[in-house]
Amino acid sequence: MTITFNSKIPAGAIGDKWATYKEDAKLVAPGNKRKFKVIVVGTGLAGASAAATMAELGYQVDVFTFHDSPRRAHSIAAQGGINAAKNYQGDGDSVHRLFYDTIKGGDFRSRESNVHRLAEVSVNIIDQMVAQGVPFAREYGGLLDNRSFGGAQVSRTFYARGQTGQQLLLGAYQQLARQIGLGNVRMFNRTELVDVVTVDDRCAGIVTRDLVNGEVVSHAAHAVVMATGGYGNVFYLSTNAMACNVTAAWRAHRKGAAFANPCYTQIHPTCIPQSDPTQSKLTLMSESLRNDGRVWVPTNADESRSADQVPEAERDYILERLYPSYGNLAPRDVSSRAAKRAVDAGLGVGPLKNGVYLDFSDAVNRLGKDVVEERYGNLFQMYERIAGENPYDVPMRIYPATHYTMGGLWVDYELMTNIPGLYAAGEANFSDHGANRLGASALMQGLADGYFVLPYTIGNYLAPMLNKPIPGTDHPAFKEAELAAAARYQGYVDIKGSRSPDYFHREVGRIIWDYCGMERTQQGLEKALSELPALYEEFQKDLRVTGDAESMNQTLEKAGRVDDFFQLGMLMCRDALEREESCGGHFRAEYQTDEGEALRNDEDFAHVAAWEWTGDPTKSIRHSEELNFEAIHLATRSYK
Amino acid sequence: MSNHLKNLKLKIWRQSGPTDSGHFENYVMDEISDEASFLEMLDVLNEGLIGENKLPVVFDHDCREGICGTCSLMINGQAHGPERSTATCQLHMRKFKSGDEIVIEPWRASAFPIIKDLMVDRSAFDRIIESGGFITAPTGGAPDANLIPIPKTVADAAMDASQCIGCGACVAACPNGAANLFTGAKIAHLNLLPQGQAERFKRTEAMVETMDEYFGSCTNHGECEAACPKEISIDVIALMNKDYRKSKLKNRKEISRT
């Protein structure tokens, strides 16, 4: 299929585009909606909210998750909060300001029209979630409380203790559960997408594998939504849950959907440093901790005293010194690199000297232990469980870790990929965060896409299809995809080599982290691109999966996911190599200012890189979508 | 620096499928860092089993941050193991010592049939939520979020209850296999809030009766509260019982009126 990139941005002033779109969008009459089948893959914030809303409207909805219950999706782990331009604090916030902060935070690499819409609907999200019973934090007067977050100078973040993602996901899950109970949604648990099917250049449905009995089955639909999250687990160690993977998005990519900006990955500055080689994942400590915690390292690399014994004069509060106006609330990428430089300079703290301090002693003195406990109690407990140290007594140790991926399936203004009928929402798409996402904006985007965008845009696509037949699962394209998927999984079992999928996952993760992590160079990326294909060949020859493909087999599930991580990893490195500039989470050492800050090249790279699959992951074709900044002028991003 | 535990004796429940009768199998873990989490210890065991061309132990897990509720495991007879208010994924090996014998079983409850080894099917929990664990609030018509002030104490109490991660430890720990803590937590969360009042009694009746279809009866042992990784108080069960009694009266009146 030839790729065309029509972003379908409506005409008009930036603040009018979404209203204009909604007024012009085609509608499906209430009685006709039940004639349409919509598939939603994934049950995080984007998937659950999209599925619930479309079922409420009257569409037939089939929902798929590889989890045992839709309530387990990884949105649940988001801690800090959700942004919305409510201006409840009267501190000067507005839709325009949230729009501006998001564009600037994304280092001018996102699409203005999508971001403005996100800021507009942010206010509806809070109303919706409160109506559903999400117990957001409140003031004593009973009104909603806010906190501030990195990259913003207003308090616009709503939160539910340190479990905002959990509470929002339970809200969306409960709306989905209601629709399941009413019979409007068919829910498929423990079922993984293994292929996307296109017929006549249109998405016709998906092929899934039942994780309990290995059965491979086709599902036809009028439209398919991929709400399948990000690909941060390509790094092996990340803050993602163990099962987070790129397979759904990658299989769509292999069927013709362009993959945009894969090199835009976000490193979160406040995670607990690795303590042991057996470690399976890294744990994030909410960025909200930076509201009251102060980041510092000793000035002396040989410092051996405990933190409380180091006098003020021998401490370097790195963020406060480098970025006086934002201080400890500098954006994620900026803060992460500052920590990395300190550790690389030998100033790291902790037994492995692989972290920096996040110190709450000033906050405890200023606010009292009770207030600190009220704000961060559960985070402190979590830290103590993992690190074995009490943060009220000893400063936390933190270090950056992969957390979120801004890249993803290319989508237009309607969140449709370049395959008609195939949509991508939430972290799975690329559209709103540019090269760097601001804190508390992932929850906002997932719910915006699912509750307030897709229900309109999918209707616009479906309306002209009324009473026209669509290919059923007996179509040869489905049968072919089923056979190929079954053969793929049987193939992993049949290799009978000597190494587990986890072995290969660790190896591919190490290469990606070393050469396509926080800091990238041409030389390193070229090295990665020579090492990855060799390792991939070894994977294809020496993989060992014990057991069979016809029963519950977690090793086999993992093998399929690692296979796709290999292919994605190669594309990430190519994307990083060809983007000869630094922007947001993509930091190329060759392109930096004298002070070591990211140096963008707007002349050549103010565009989205959208990659086309060719059959060989090292030979994908790079297309581009120009980004036009009409409402906001391109400016150097400075947080000084 | 980390210390290493040596010579752990693991006794693990193996069951190839729902119809297999299952058995304990013994394994020896020669060495493991005390910085490893309990599930990372099982990862190491499984890598070793794959190395020996054997089937690894199947267990449910995902976020490994104690929030998704996917992990389970009876560890030495305790749901989620020996550390209070801690899910299995957050339990670390520093809580054990060299030479320990560790018995690992799946959740044991007839409402949670075993799928394989340590993995069980907890979808009965979803059935309870589907029957009424929500506030009917279709997308689009919500009033401004600050329209109804909610006293902080009420919001906090709702939040205490809504922290439930749906892991099933309460059921596994209960001698009767009852799900009253799980169901009570969701009912308390929604029934405490002003937004939850319209459906309060309909919700309570539906959820309690769906719960009774799948789970055993509560006889106030309190094991559920002790096992709960989120320390949800059995007060929520009292609140559920009170609202259930009221609902039987109220709903009957409403039915007779129509």
PDB file of C-alpha atoms in Angstrom, chain A residues 42-261:
ATOM      1  CA  GLY A  42      -6.331  -2.741  25.349  1.00  0.00           C
ATOM      2  CA  THR A  43      -8.214  -1.685  28.472  1.00  0.00           C
ATOM      3  CA  GLY A  44      -6.077   1.067  29.933  1.00  0.00           C
ATOM      4  CA  LEU A  45      -7.439   4.588  30.228  1.00  0.00           C
ATOM      5  CA  ALA A  46      -7.721   5.084  26.469  1.00  0.00           C
ATOM      6  CA  GLY A  47      -9.149   1.654  25.670  1.00  0.00           C
ATOM      7  CA  ALA A  48     -11.581   1.336  28.571  1.00  0.00           C
ATOM      8  CA  SER A  49     -12.919   4.869  28.137  1.00  0.00           C
ATOM      9  CA  ALA A  50     -13.299   4.494  24.357  1.00  0.00           C
ATOM     10  CA  ALA A  51     -15.013   1.130  24.682  1.00  0.00           C
ATOM     11  CA  ALA A  52     -17.389   2.283  27.422  1.00  0.00           C
ATOM     12  CA  THR A  53     -18.347   5.454  25.567  1.00  0.00           C
ATOM     13  CA  MET A  54     -18.923   3.779  22.234  1.00  0.00           C
ATOM     14  CA  ALA A  55     -21.007   1.079  23.882  1.00  0.00           C
ATOM     15  CA  GLU A  56     -23.056   3.774  25.632  1.00  0.00           C
ATOM     16  CA  LEU A  57     -23.665   5.348  22.246  1.00  0.00           C
ATOM     17  CA  GLY A  58     -24.999   2.044  20.942  1.00  0.00           C
ATOM     18  CA  TYR A  59     -22.182   0.514  18.912  1.00  0.00           C
ATOM     19  CA  GLN A  60     -21.429  -3.206  19.294  1.00  0.00           C
ATOM     20  CA  VAL A  61     -18.046  -3.302  20.969  1.00  0.00           C
ATOM     21  CA  ASP A  62     -15.613  -6.206  21.377  1.00  0.00           C
ATOM     22  CA  VAL A  63     -12.775  -5.556  23.806  1.00  0.00           C
ATOM     23  CA  PHE A  64      -9.530  -7.499  24.130  1.00  0.00           C
ATOM     24  CA  THR A  65      -6.906  -7.598  26.852  1.00  0.00           C
ATOM     25  CA  PHE A  66      -4.039  -9.969  27.577  1.00  0.00           C
ATOM     26  CA  HIS A  67      -4.632  -9.424  31.297  1.00  0.00           C
ATOM     27  CA  ASP A  68      -6.881 -11.578  33.454  1.00  0.00           C
ATOM     28  CA  SER A  69      -9.132  -8.560  33.974  1.00  0.00           C
ATOM     29  CA  PRO A  70      -9.475  -5.185  32.224  1.00  0.00           C
ATOM     30  CA  ARG A  71      -8.699  -3.513  35.560  1.00  0.00           C
ATOM     31  CA  ARG A  72      -5.024  -4.576  35.424  1.00  0.00           C
ATOM     32  CA  ALA A  73      -3.867  -2.367  32.538  1.00  0.00           C
ATOM     33  CA  HIS A  74      -0.699  -0.422  33.269  1.00  0.00           C
ATOM     34  CA  SER A  75      -2.430   2.975  33.466  1.00  0.00           C
ATOM     35  CA  ILE A  76      -3.115   1.755  36.967  1.00  0.00           C
ATOM     36  CA  ALA A  77       0.459   2.383  38.032  1.00  0.00           C
ATOM     37  CA  ALA A  78       0.508   6.127  37.280  1.00  0.00           C
ATOM     38  CA  GLN A  79       1.027   7.871  40.567  1.00  0.00           C
ATOM     39  CA  GLY A  80       1.186  11.627  40.498  1.00  0.00           C
ATOM     40  CA  GLY A  81      -1.813  13.110  38.778  1.00  0.00           C
ATOM     41  CA  ILE A  82      -3.706  14.374  35.792  1.00  0.00           C
ATOM     42  CA  ASN A  83      -3.482  17.852  34.294  1.00  0.00           C
ATOM     43  CA  ALA A  84      -6.492  19.955  33.385  1.00  0.00           C
ATOM     44  CA  ALA A  85      -6.838  23.637  32.558  1.00  0.00           C
ATOM     45  CA  LYS A  86      -9.546  24.232  35.161  1.00  0.00           C
ATOM     46  CA  ASN A  87      -7.826  27.220  36.751  1.00  0.00           C
ATOM     47  CA  TYR A  88      -9.525  26.296  40.054  1.00  0.00           C
ATOM     48  CA  GLN A  89      -6.566  27.826  41.861  1.00  0.00           C
ATOM     49  CA  GLY A  90      -7.003  31.169  40.080  1.00  0.00           C
ATOM     50  CA  ASP A  91      -3.294  31.199  39.349  1.00  0.00           C
ATOM     51  CA  GLY A  92      -3.542  32.210  35.710  1.00  0.00           C
ATOM     52  CA  ASP A  93      -4.077  28.861  34.034  1.00  0.00           C
ATOM     53  CA  SER A  94      -6.053  28.588  30.809  1.00  0.00           C
ATOM     54  CA  VAL A  95      -6.541  26.251  27.865  1.00  0.00           C
ATOM     55  CA  HIS A  96      -4.022  28.302  25.946  1.00  0.00           C
ATOM     56  CA  ARG A  97      -1.441  28.020  28.716  1.00  0.00           C
ATOM     57  CA  LEU A  98      -1.794  24.235  28.975  1.00  0.00           C
ATOM     58  CA  PHE A  99      -1.570  24.065  25.174  1.00  0.00           C
ATOM     59  CA  TYR A 100       1.544  26.238  25.212  1.00  0.00           C
ATOM     60  CA  ASP A 101       3.212  24.284  28.047  1.00  0.00           C
ATOM     61  CA  THR A 102       2.564  20.988  26.239  1.00  0.00           C
ATOM     62  CA  ILE A 103       3.976  22.216  22.928  1.00  0.00           C
ATOM     63  CA  LYS A 104       6.996  23.729  24.644  1.00  0.00           C
ATOM     64  CA  GLY A 105       7.471  20.702  26.897  1.00  0.00           C
ATOM     65  CA  GLY A 106       7.376  18.524  23.767  1.00  0.00           C
ATOM     66  CA  ASP A 107      10.193  20.652  22.365  1.00  0.00           C
ATOM     67  CA  PHE A 108       8.118  21.801  19.377  1.00  0.00           C
ATOM     68  CA  ARG A 109       7.807  18.386  17.853  1.00  0.00           C
ATOM     69  CA  SER A 110       4.084  17.774  18.241  1.00  0.00           C
ATOM     70  CA  ARG A 111       1.117  18.733  16.121  1.00  0.00           C
ATOM     71  CA  GLU A 112      -0.467  21.998  17.291  1.00  0.00           C
ATOM     72  CA  SER A 113      -4.050  21.104  16.387  1.00  0.00           C
ATOM     73  CA  ASN A 114      -4.063  17.830  18.346  1.00  0.00           C
ATOM     74  CA  VAL A 115      -2.443  19.404  21.379  1.00  0.00           C
ATOM     75  CA  HIS A 116      -4.904  22.280  21.484  1.00  0.00           C
ATOM     76  CA  ARG A 117      -7.810  19.857  21.384  1.00  0.00           C
ATOM     77  CA  LEU A 118      -6.217  17.931  24.259  1.00  0.00           C
ATOM     78  CA  ALA A 119      -6.025  21.098  26.351  1.00  0.00           C
ATOM     79  CA  GLU A 120      -9.634  21.963  25.483  1.00  0.00           C
ATOM     80  CA  VAL A 121     -11.117  18.631  26.542  1.00  0.00           C
ATOM     81  CA  SER A 122      -8.926  18.370  29.653  1.00  0.00           C
ATOM     82  CA  VAL A 123     -11.563  20.269  31.628  1.00  0.00           C
ATOM     83  CA  ASN A 124     -14.292  17.788  30.657  1.00  0.00           C
ATOM     84  CA  ILE A 125     -12.187  14.883  31.875  1.00  0.00           C
ATOM     85  CA  ILE A 126     -12.161  16.103  35.451  1.00  0.00           C
ATOM     86  CA  ASP A 127     -15.928  16.672  35.402  1.00  0.00           C
ATOM     87  CA  GLN A 128     -16.467  13.211  33.960  1.00  0.00           C
ATOM     88  CA  MET A 129     -14.216  11.415  36.427  1.00  0.00           C
ATOM     89  CA  VAL A 130     -15.731  13.180  39.447  1.00  0.00           C
ATOM     90  CA  ALA A 131     -19.202  12.203  38.238  1.00  0.00           C
ATOM     91  CA  GLN A 132     -18.007   8.581  38.091  1.00  0.00           C
ATOM     92  CA  GLY A 133     -16.874   8.714  41.693  1.00  0.00           C
ATOM     93  CA  VAL A 134     -13.110   9.151  41.426  1.00  0.00           C
ATOM     94  CA  PRO A 135     -12.095  10.305  44.932  1.00  0.00           C
ATOM     95  CA  PHE A 136      -9.708  13.094  43.995  1.00  0.00           C
ATOM     96  CA  ALA A 137      -7.923  14.905  46.813  1.00  0.00           C
ATOM     97  CA  ARG A 138      -9.949  17.765  48.297  1.00  0.00           C
ATOM     98  CA  GLU A 139      -9.485  20.840  50.411  1.00  0.00           C
ATOM     99  CA  TYR A 140     -11.247  21.090  53.776  1.00  0.00           C
ATOM    100  CA  GLY A 141     -13.963  23.198  52.143  1.00  0.00           C
ATOM    101  CA  GLY A 142     -14.798  20.260  49.927  1.00  0.00           C
ATOM    102  CA  LEU A 143     -13.391  21.645  46.668  1.00  0.00           C
ATOM    103  CA  LEU A 144     -10.793  19.873  44.556  1.00  0.00           C
ATOM    104  CA  ASP A 145      -7.136  20.260  45.448  1.00  0.00           C
ATOM    105  CA  ASN A 146      -4.298  20.746  42.960  1.00  0.00           C
ATOM    106  CA  ARG A 147      -0.551  20.349  42.952  1.00  0.00           C
ATOM    107  CA  SER A 148       2.084  21.550  40.537  1.00  0.00           C
ATOM    108  CA  PHE A 149       4.200  19.387  38.283  1.00  0.00           C
ATOM    109  CA  GLY A 150       7.383  19.632  36.233  1.00  0.00           C
ATOM    110  CA  GLY A 151       7.327  21.999  33.266  1.00  0.00           C
ATOM    111  CA  ALA A 152       4.460  24.187  34.533  1.00  0.00           C
ATOM    112  CA  GLN A 153       4.294  27.385  36.564  1.00  0.00           C
ATOM    113  CA  VAL A 154       0.676  26.872  37.647  1.00  0.00           C
ATOM    114  CA  SER A 155      -1.005  24.260  39.865  1.00  0.00           C
ATOM    115  CA  ARG A 156      -3.215  22.320  37.491  1.00  0.00           C
ATOM    116  CA  THR A 157      -2.643  18.737  38.524  1.00  0.00           C
ATOM    117  CA  PHE A 158      -5.523  16.795  40.102  1.00  0.00           C
ATOM    118  CA  TYR A 159      -4.562  13.774  42.150  1.00  0.00           C
ATOM    119  CA  ALA A 160      -5.804  10.941  44.317  1.00  0.00           C
ATOM    120  CA  ARG A 161      -2.999  10.428  46.841  1.00  0.00           C
ATOM    121  CA  GLY A 162      -0.159   8.735  44.983  1.00  0.00           C
ATOM    122  CA  GLN A 163      -2.597   6.476  43.127  1.00  0.00           C
ATOM    123  CA  THR A 164      -4.182   8.762  40.565  1.00  0.00           C
ATOM    124  CA  GLY A 165      -3.760   6.289  37.709  1.00  0.00           C
ATOM    125  CA  GLN A 166      -5.369   3.545  39.760  1.00  0.00           C
ATOM    126  CA  GLN A 167      -8.381   5.653  40.659  1.00  0.00           C
ATOM    127  CA  LEU A 168      -8.891   6.918  37.114  1.00  0.00           C
ATOM    128  CA  LEU A 169      -8.486   3.450  35.650  1.00  0.00           C
ATOM    129  CA  LEU A 170     -10.962   2.004  38.117  1.00  0.00           C
ATOM    130  CA  GLY A 171     -13.366   4.775  37.082  1.00  0.00           C
ATOM    131  CA  ALA A 172     -13.020   3.890  33.405  1.00  0.00           C
ATOM    132  CA  TYR A 173     -13.022   0.143  34.150  1.00  0.00           C
ATOM    133  CA  GLN A 174     -16.251   0.491  36.092  1.00  0.00           C
ATOM    134  CA  GLN A 175     -17.902   2.290  33.169  1.00  0.00           C
ATOM    135  CA  LEU A 176     -16.665  -0.540  30.936  1.00  0.00           C
ATOM    136  CA  ALA A 177     -17.891  -3.160  33.443  1.00  0.00           C
ATOM    137  CA  ARG A 178     -21.313  -1.537  33.396  1.00  0.00           C
ATOM    138  CA  GLN A 179     -21.464  -1.951  29.620  1.00  0.00           C
ATOM    139  CA  ILE A 180     -20.273  -5.558  29.880  1.00  0.00           C
ATOM    140  CA  GLY A 181     -23.008  -6.234  32.427  1.00  0.00           C
ATOM    141  CA  LEU A 182     -25.579  -4.653  30.127  1.00  0.00           C
ATOM    142  CA  GLY A 183     -24.434  -6.909  27.290  1.00  0.00           C
ATOM    143  CA  ASN A 184     -23.235  -4.019  25.120  1.00  0.00           C
ATOM    144  CA  VAL A 185     -19.581  -5.072  25.279  1.00  0.00           C
ATOM    145  CA  ARG A 186     -18.154  -8.534  24.743  1.00  0.00           C
ATOM    146  CA  MET A 187     -15.005  -8.794  26.841  1.00  0.00           C
ATOM    147  CA  PHE A 188     -12.147 -11.131  25.883  1.00  0.00           C
ATOM    148  CA  ASN A 189      -9.674 -11.555  28.757  1.00  0.00           C
ATOM    149  CA  ARG A 190      -6.302 -13.301  28.519  1.00  0.00           C
ATOM    150  CA  THR A 191      -6.402 -12.803  24.751  1.00  0.00           C
ATOM    151  CA  GLU A 192      -3.545 -11.225  22.844  1.00  0.00           C
ATOM    152  CA  LEU A 193      -3.593  -9.531  19.452  1.00  0.00           C
ATOM    153  CA  VAL A 194      -1.244 -11.364  17.094  1.00  0.00           C
ATOM    154  CA  ASP A 195      -2.120  -9.744  13.768  1.00  0.00           C
ATOM    155  CA  VAL A 196      -4.090  -7.013  12.057  1.00  0.00           C
ATOM    156  CA  VAL A 197      -5.978  -7.831   8.870  1.00  0.00           C
ATOM    157  CA  THR A 198      -6.492  -5.440   5.975  1.00  0.00           C
ATOM    158  CA  VAL A 199      -8.739  -6.022   2.977  1.00  0.00           C
ATOM    159  CA  ASP A 200      -8.867  -3.550   0.084  1.00  0.00           C
ATOM    160  CA  ASP A 201      -6.583  -1.120   1.922  1.00  0.00           C
ATOM    161  CA  ARG A 202      -8.972  -0.929   4.863  1.00  0.00           C
ATOM    162  CA  CYS A 203      -8.620  -2.466   8.322  1.00  0.00           C
ATOM    163  CA  ALA A 204     -10.996  -5.425   8.378  1.00  0.00           C
ATOM    164  CA  GLY A 205     -10.266  -6.842  11.813  1.00  0.00           C
ATOM    165  CA  ILE A 206      -7.720  -8.626  13.956  1.00  0.00           C
ATOM    166  CA  VAL A 207      -6.387 -12.066  14.769  1.00  0.00           C
ATOM    167  CA  THR A 208      -5.969 -13.012  18.412  1.00  0.00           C
ATOM    168  CA  ARG A 209      -4.402 -15.804  20.408  1.00  0.00           C
ATOM    169  CA  ASP A 210      -6.133 -17.142  23.510  1.00  0.00           C
ATOM    170  CA  LEU A 211      -3.376 -17.265  26.103  1.00  0.00           C
ATOM    171  CA  VAL A 212      -5.048 -20.087  28.061  1.00  0.00           C
ATOM    172  CA  ASN A 213      -5.390 -22.631  25.252  1.00  0.00           C
ATOM    173  CA  GLY A 214      -3.349 -21.137  22.403  1.00  0.00           C
ATOM    174  CA  GLU A 215      -6.320 -20.928  20.053  1.00  0.00           C
ATOM    175  CA  VAL A 216      -5.834 -18.473  17.162  1.00  0.00           C
ATOM    176  CA  VAL A 217      -9.087 -16.769  16.115  1.00  0.00           C
ATOM    177  CA  SER A 218     -10.171 -13.968  13.725  1.00  0.00           C
ATOM    178  CA  HIS A 219     -12.495 -11.085  14.536  1.00  0.00           C
ATOM    179  CA  ALA A 220     -13.993  -8.837  11.853  1.00  0.00           C
ATOM    180  CA  ALA A 221     -15.138  -5.276  12.525  1.00  0.00           C
ATOM    181  CA  HIS A 222     -15.955  -1.951  10.920  1.00  0.00           C
ATOM    182  CA  ALA A 223     -13.241  -0.198  12.888  1.00  0.00           C
ATOM    183  CA  VAL A 224     -10.388  -1.213  15.189  1.00  0.00           C
ATOM    184  CA  VAL A 225      -8.854   0.866  17.990  1.00  0.00           C
ATOM    185  CA  MET A 226      -5.362   0.106  19.216  1.00  0.00           C
ATOM    186  CA  ALA A 227      -5.098   1.332  22.783  1.00  0.00           C
ATOM    187  CA  THR A 228      -2.169  -0.886  23.530  1.00  0.00           C
ATOM    188  CA  GLY A 229       0.262   1.376  25.363  1.00  0.00           C
ATOM    189  CA  GLY A 230       3.916   2.113  24.809  1.00  0.00           C
ATOM    190  CA  TYR A 231       7.064   0.182  24.026  1.00  0.00           C
ATOM    191  CA  GLY A 232       9.329   1.154  26.937  1.00  0.00           C
ATOM    192  CA  ASN A 233      10.047  -2.485  27.716  1.00  0.00           C
ATOM    193  CA  VAL A 234      12.311  -2.602  24.671  1.00  0.00           C
ATOM    194  CA  PHE A 235      14.918  -1.395  27.207  1.00  0.00           C
ATOM    195  CA  TYR A 236      14.298  -4.529  29.339  1.00  0.00           C
ATOM    196  CA  LEU A 237      14.557  -2.524  32.540  1.00  0.00           C
ATOM    197  CA  SER A 238      11.910   0.168  32.645  1.00  0.00           C
ATOM    198  CA  THR A 239       9.086   1.304  34.860  1.00  0.00           C
ATOM    199  CA  ASN A 240       6.586  -0.500  32.617  1.00  0.00           C
ATOM    200  CA  ALA A 241       4.778  -3.566  33.882  1.00  0.00           C
ATOM    201  CA  MET A 242       6.307  -6.898  32.930  1.00  0.00           C
ATOM    202  CA  ALA A 243       3.802  -7.676  30.180  1.00  0.00           C
ATOM    203  CA  CYS A 244       3.814  -4.258  28.458  1.00  0.00           C
ATOM    204  CA  ASN A 245       4.868  -4.838  24.871  1.00  0.00           C
ATOM    205  CA  VAL A 246       4.835  -3.417  21.365  1.00  0.00           C
ATOM    206  CA  THR A 247       3.333  -6.435  19.618  1.00  0.00           C
ATOM    207  CA  ALA A 248      -0.098  -5.001  18.758  1.00  0.00           C
ATOM    208  CA  ALA A 249       1.302  -1.741  17.390  1.00  0.00           C
ATOM    209  CA  TRP A 250       4.143  -3.549  15.669  1.00  0.00           C
ATOM    210  CA  ARG A 251       1.861  -6.046  13.955  1.00  0.00           C
ATOM    211  CA  ALA A 252      -0.210  -3.098  12.706  1.00  0.00           C
ATOM    212  CA  HIS A 253       3.002  -1.482  11.488  1.00  0.00           C
ATOM    213  CA  ARG A 254       3.924  -4.630   9.583  1.00  0.00           C
ATOM    214  CA  LYS A 255       0.530  -4.475   7.895  1.00  0.00           C
ATOM    215  CA  GLY A 256       1.168  -0.961   6.625  1.00  0.00           C
ATOM    216  CA  ALA A 257       0.557   1.452   9.507  1.00  0.00           C
ATOM    217  CA  ALA A 258       3.377   3.982   9.713  1.00  0.00           C
ATOM    218  CA  PHE A 259       5.332   4.080  12.975  1.00  0.00           C
ATOM    219  CA  ALA A 260       6.176   7.633  13.984  1.00  0.00           C
ATOM    220  CA  ASN A 261       9.160   8.972  15.918  1.00  0.00           C
TER     221      ASN A 261
END
